[in-house]
Each structure stands twice: as structure tokens, then as C-alpha cells.
mmCIF file of C-alpha atoms in Angstrom:
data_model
loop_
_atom_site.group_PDB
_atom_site.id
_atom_site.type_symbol
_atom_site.label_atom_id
_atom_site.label_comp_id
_atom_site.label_asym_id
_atom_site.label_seq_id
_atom_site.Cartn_x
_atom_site.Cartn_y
_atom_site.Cartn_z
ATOM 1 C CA UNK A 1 -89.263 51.884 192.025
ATOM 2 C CA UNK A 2 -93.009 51.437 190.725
ATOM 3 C CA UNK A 3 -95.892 51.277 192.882
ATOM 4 C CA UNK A 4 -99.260 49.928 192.054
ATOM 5 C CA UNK A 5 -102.626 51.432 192.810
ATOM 6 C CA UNK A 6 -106.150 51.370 192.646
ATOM 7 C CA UNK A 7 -107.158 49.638 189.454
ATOM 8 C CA UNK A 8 -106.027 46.118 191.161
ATOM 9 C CA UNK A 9 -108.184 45.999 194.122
ATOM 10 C CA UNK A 10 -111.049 45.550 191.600
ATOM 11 C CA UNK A 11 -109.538 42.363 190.382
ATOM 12 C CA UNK A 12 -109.335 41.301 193.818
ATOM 13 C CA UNK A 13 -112.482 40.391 196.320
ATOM 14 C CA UNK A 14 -110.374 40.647 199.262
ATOM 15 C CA UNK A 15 -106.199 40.115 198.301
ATOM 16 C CA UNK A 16 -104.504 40.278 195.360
ATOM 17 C CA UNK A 17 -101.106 38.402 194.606
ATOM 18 C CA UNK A 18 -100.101 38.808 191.143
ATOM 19 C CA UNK A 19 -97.011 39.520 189.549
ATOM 20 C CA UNK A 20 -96.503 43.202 189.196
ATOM 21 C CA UNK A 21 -93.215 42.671 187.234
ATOM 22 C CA UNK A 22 -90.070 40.711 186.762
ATOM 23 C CA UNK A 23 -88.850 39.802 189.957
ATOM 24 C CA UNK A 24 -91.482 41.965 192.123
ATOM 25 C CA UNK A 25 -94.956 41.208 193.061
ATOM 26 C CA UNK A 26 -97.611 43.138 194.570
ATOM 27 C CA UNK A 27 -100.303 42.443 197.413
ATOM 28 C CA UNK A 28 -103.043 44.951 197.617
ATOM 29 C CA UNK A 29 -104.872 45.435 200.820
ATOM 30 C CA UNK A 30 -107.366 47.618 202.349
ATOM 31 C CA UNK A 31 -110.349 47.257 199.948
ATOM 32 C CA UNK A 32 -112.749 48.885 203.164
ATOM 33 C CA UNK A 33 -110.379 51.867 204.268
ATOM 34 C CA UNK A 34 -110.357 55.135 203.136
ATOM 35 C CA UNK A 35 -107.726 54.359 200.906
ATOM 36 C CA UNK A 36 -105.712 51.173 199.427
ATOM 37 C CA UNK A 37 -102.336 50.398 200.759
ATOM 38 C CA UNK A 38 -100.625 48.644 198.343
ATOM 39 C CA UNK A 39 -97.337 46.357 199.259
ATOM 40 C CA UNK A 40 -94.547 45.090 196.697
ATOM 41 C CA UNK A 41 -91.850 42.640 197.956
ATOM 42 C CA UNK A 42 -88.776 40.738 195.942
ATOM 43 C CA UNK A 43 -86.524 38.353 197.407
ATOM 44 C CA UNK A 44 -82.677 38.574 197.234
ATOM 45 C CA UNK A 45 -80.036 35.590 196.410
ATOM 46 C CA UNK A 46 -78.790 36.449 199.969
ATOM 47 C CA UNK A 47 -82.056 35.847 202.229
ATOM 48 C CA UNK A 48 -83.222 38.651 202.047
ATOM 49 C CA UNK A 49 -86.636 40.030 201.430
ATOM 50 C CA UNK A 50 -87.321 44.026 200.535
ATOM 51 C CA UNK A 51 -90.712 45.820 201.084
ATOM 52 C CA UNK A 52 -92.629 48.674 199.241
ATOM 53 C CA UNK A 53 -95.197 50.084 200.498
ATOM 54 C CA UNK A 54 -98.166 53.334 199.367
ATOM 55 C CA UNK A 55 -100.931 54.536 200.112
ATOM 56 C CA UNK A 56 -102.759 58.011 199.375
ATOM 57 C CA UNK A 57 -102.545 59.635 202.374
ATOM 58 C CA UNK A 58 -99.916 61.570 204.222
ATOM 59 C CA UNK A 59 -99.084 60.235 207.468
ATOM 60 C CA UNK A 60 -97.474 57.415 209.003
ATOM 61 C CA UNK A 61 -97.602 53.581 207.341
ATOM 62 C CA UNK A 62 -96.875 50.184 208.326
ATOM 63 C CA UNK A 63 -96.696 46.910 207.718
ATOM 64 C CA UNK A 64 -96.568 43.881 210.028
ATOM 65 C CA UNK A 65 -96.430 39.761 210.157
ATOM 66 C CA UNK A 66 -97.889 37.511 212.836
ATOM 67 C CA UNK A 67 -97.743 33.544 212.270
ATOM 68 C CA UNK A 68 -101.323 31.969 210.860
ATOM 69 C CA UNK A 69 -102.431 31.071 213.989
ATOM 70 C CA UNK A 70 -106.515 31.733 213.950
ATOM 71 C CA UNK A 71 -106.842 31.667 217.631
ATOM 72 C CA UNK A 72 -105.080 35.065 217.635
ATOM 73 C CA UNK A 73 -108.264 36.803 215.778
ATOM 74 C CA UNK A 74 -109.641 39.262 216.252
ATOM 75 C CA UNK A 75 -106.570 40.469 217.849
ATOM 76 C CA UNK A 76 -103.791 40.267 215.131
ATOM 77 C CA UNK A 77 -101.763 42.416 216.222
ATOM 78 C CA UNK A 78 -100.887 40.672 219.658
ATOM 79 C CA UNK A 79 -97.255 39.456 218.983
ATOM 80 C CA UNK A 80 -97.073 40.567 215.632
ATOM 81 C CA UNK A 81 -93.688 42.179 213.830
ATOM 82 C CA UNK A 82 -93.830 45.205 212.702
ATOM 83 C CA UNK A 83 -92.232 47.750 210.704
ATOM 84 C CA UNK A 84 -93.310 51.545 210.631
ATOM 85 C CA UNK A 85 -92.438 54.505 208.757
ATOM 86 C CA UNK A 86 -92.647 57.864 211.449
ATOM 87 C CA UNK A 87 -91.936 61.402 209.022
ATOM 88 C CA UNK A 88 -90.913 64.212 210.858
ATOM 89 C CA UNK A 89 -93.227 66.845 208.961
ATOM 90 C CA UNK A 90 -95.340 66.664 205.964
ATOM 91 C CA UNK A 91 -93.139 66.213 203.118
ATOM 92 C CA UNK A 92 -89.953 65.698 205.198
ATOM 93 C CA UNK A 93 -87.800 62.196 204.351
ATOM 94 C CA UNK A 94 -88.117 59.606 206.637
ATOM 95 C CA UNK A 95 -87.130 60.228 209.922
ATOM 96 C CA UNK A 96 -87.106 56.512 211.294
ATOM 97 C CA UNK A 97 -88.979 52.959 210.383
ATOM 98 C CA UNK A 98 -89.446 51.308 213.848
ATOM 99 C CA UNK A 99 -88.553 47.600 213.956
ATOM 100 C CA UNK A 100 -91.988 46.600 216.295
ATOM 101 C CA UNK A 101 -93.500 44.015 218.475
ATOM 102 C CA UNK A 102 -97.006 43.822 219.564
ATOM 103 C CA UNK A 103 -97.310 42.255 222.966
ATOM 104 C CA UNK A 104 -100.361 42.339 224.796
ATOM 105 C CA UNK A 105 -101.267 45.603 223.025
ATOM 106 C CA UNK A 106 -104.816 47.247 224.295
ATOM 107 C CA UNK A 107 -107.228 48.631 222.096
ATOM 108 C CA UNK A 108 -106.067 52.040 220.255
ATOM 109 C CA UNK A 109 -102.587 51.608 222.121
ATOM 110 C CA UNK A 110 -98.716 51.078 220.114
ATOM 111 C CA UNK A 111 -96.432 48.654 219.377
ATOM 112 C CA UNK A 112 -92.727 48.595 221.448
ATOM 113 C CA UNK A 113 -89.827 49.311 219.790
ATOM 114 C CA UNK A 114 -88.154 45.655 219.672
ATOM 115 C CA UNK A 115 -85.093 47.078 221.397
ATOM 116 C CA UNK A 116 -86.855 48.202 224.435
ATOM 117 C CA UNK A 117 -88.037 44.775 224.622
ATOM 118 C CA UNK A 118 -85.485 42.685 224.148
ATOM 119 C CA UNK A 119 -85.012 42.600 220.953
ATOM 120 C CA UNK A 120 -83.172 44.167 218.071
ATOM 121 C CA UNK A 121 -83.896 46.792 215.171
ATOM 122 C CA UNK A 122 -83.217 44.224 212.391
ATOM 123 C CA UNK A 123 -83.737 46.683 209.160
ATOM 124 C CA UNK A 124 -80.882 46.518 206.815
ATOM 125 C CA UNK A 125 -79.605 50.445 207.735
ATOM 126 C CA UNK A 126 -78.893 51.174 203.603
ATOM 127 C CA UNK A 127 -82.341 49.929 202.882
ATOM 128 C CA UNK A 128 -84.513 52.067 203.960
ATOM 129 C CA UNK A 129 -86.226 55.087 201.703
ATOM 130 C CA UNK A 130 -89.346 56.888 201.669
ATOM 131 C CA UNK A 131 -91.180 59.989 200.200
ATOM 132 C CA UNK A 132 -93.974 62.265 200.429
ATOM 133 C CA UNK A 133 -95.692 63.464 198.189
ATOM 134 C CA UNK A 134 -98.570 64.400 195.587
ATOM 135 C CA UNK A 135 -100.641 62.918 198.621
ATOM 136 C CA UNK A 136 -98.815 59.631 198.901
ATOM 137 C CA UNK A 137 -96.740 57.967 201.275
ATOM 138 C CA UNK A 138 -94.462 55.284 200.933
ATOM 139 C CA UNK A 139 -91.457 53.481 202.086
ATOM 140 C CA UNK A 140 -89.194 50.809 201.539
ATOM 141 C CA UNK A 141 -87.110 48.940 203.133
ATOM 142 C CA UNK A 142 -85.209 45.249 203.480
ATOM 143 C CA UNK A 143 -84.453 42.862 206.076
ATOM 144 C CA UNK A 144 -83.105 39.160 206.764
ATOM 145 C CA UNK A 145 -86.056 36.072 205.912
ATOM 146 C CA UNK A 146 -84.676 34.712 209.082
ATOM 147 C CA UNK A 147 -83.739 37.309 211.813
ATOM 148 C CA UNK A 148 -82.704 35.416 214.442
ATOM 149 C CA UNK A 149 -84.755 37.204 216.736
ATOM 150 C CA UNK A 150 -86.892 36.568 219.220
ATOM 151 C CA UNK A 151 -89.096 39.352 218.116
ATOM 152 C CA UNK A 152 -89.734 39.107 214.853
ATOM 153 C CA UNK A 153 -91.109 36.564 212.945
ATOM 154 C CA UNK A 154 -89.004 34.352 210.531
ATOM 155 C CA UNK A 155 -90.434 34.408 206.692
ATOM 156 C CA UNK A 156 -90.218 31.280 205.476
ATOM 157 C CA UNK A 157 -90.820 31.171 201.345
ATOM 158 C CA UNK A 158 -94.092 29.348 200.021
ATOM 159 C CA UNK A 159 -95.791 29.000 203.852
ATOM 160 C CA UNK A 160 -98.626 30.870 204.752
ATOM 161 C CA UNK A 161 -97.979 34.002 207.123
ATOM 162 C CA UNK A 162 -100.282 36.901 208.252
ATOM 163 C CA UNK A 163 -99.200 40.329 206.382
ATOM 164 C CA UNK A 164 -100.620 43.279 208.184
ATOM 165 C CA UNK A 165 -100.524 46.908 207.402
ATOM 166 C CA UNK A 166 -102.362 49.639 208.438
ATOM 167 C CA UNK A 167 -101.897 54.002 208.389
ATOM 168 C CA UNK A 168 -102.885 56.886 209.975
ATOM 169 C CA UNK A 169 -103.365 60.627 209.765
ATOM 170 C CA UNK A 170 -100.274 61.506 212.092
ATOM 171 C CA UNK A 171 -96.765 61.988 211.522
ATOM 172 C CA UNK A 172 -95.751 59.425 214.153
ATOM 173 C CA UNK A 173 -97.723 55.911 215.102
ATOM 174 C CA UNK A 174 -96.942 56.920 218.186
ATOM 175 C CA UNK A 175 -98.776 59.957 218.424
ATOM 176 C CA UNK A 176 -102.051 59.770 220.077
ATOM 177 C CA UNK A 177 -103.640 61.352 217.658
ATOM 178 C CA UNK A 178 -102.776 59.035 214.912
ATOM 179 C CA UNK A 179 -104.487 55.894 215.537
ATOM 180 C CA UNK A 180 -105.252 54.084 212.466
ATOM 181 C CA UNK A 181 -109.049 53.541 213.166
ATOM 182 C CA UNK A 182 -110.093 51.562 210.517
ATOM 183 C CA UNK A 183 -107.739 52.084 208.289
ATOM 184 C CA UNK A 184 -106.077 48.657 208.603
ATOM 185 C CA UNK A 185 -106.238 45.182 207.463
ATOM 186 C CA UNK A 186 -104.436 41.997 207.258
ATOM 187 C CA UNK A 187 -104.237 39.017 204.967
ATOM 188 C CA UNK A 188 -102.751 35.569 204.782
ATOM 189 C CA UNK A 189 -99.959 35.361 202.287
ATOM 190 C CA UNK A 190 -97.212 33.212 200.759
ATOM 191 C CA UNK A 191 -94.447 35.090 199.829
ATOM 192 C CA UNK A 192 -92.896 33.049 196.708
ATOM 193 C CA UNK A 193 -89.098 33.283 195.421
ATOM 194 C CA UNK A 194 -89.346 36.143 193.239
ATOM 195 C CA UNK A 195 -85.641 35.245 191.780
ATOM 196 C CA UNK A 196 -86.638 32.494 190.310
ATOM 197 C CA UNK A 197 -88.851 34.618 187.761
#
């Protein structure tokens, strides 16, 4: 698995969608945080979508959707779908990605794990890798385009959706020591049938 880093956010003025390579491309994000979080997805034949994501910085990292609805700014994370990668200890392998919703969320609080709110962890369980190390984090993982529920949102191929991602310098997002400050940002996107490369 290749990442991408630095050197493309100064194509970019805010977001930049380019194909990284065959099959894969690569949105980079961030251009105002302490570091660049960069985000590589490809589409499978079976409706599926997978996720990469980096960034230089040890600690936990996320990504999110929310539909392009600009009446939810400067909130964007109020019933937005998340996914989060929580490491046990520095260097450890991933202990879990949370499957998140953001529901009425106050300022510097967490996402709910979808199944204590109805819903369900939708994360393909074989999907899911990360690493540590050299003073980067990343993760992958894959899920369905079209969950089927209630809290997530459905990606729909060439429409516009919200990606979000943000990191911090804990371990967990849920530890309150962790919160992401600036360190966040969020773009509109349309993610594009890689397969047909």
C-alpha cells in the first residue's frame, strides 16, 4: 500500500483529487494543520469502497462523511459518519476503528459509537490494518457504498459528499486529552469509479 505526502498539497489551494495510481486516487487535506492528512480510496466490483489514510503524527486519526448540506456549517460534524482508528500504545497495531455518528455533538466533545445508538459497526472485519511508525499513522479499512444504515451515510459514486478527517495527539479520540484542536478539516468530494481506470 503507498501513501502520498507532502509534495501534493502544493499543487492544491485547498483539495487535491488526482489520480495517485491505477485504480487508487488520493485527496489531500489539512493544508492549515500541523501536519497533512492524506486519504486514498478505490472502489471494488462488489460496492465496496476501501480507505487509506496518514498523517505524520502518532496518535489517533479519522475520517468522516456528512451529506453537502451548507446549512450544517460551521458544525460539520453534527450527524456526520465516522470512522476512527484508537492504538493501544505508541507503536502498538490497531486496537479498534470505531464505526461513528455525530449527533448533536458539543464543542471539544466525541462521536457515539453507532451501536450504542442504534446503529451498527459496518467495517468489513478483514479490512481493517494500520501501523505506527517512523512518526506516521495510518489505517485502512473498507466498507459497503450503501450500508443500509441509519447511521451512516450512503456513498453514492460521482455526487458530491462532505469528506472529513481530522487527528489528535492521544491514543484514543476518546480520551480527553486528545481533542483534535485544529487539526481537522473537511472538503466536498466526488468519489469516482476507480475500476473503470
Amino acid at each position: 500500500m503507498k501513501f502520498y505526502v507532502g509534495v501534493l498539497a502544493l499543487l492544491c489551494a485547498a483539495v487535491c483529487v488526482s489520480q495517485a495510481e491505477a485504480q487508487n486516487m488520493t485527496v489531500v487535506l489539512c493544508s492549515k494543520c500541523e501536519s497533512l492528512i492524506n486519504v486514498i480510496y478505490e472502489t471494488k466490483p462488489n460496492a465496496e469502497i476501501c480507505f487509506s489514510a496518514e498523517v505524520q503524527n502518532i496518535g489517533w486519526l479519522g475520517i468522516g462523511f456528512n451529506i453537502l448540506d451548507n446549512s450544517k456549517l460551521p458544525n460539520i460534524m453534527d450527524m456526520a459518519d465516522f470512522y476512527i482508528a484508537n492504538f493501544q500504545e505508541t507503536g502498538s497495531q490497531l486496537t479498534v476503528i470505531d464505526d461513528a455518528w455525530g449527533e448533536q455533538i458539543p464543542f471539544g466533545g466525541v462521536p457515539s459509537l453507532d451501536i450504542t445508538v442504534g446503529g451498527q459497526d459496518n467495517v468489513i472485519p478483514s479490512s481493517f490494518k494500520s501501523e505506527q511508525a517512523n512518526g506516521f499513522t495510518r489505517f485502512s479499512f473498507c466498507r459497503k457504498l450503501a450500508t443500509g444504515d441509519a447511521k451512516d451515510h450512503d456513498i453514492v459514486l460521482g455526487e458530491d459528499i462532505f469528506l472529513l478527517a481530522a487527528f489528535g495527539s492521544s491514543q484514543s479520540f476518546q480520551d480527553p486529552n486528545g481533542y483534535h484542536g485544529g487539526n481537522k478539516d473537511f472538503v466536498s468530494v466526488s468519489f469516482v469509479n476507480t475500476t473503470s481506470f
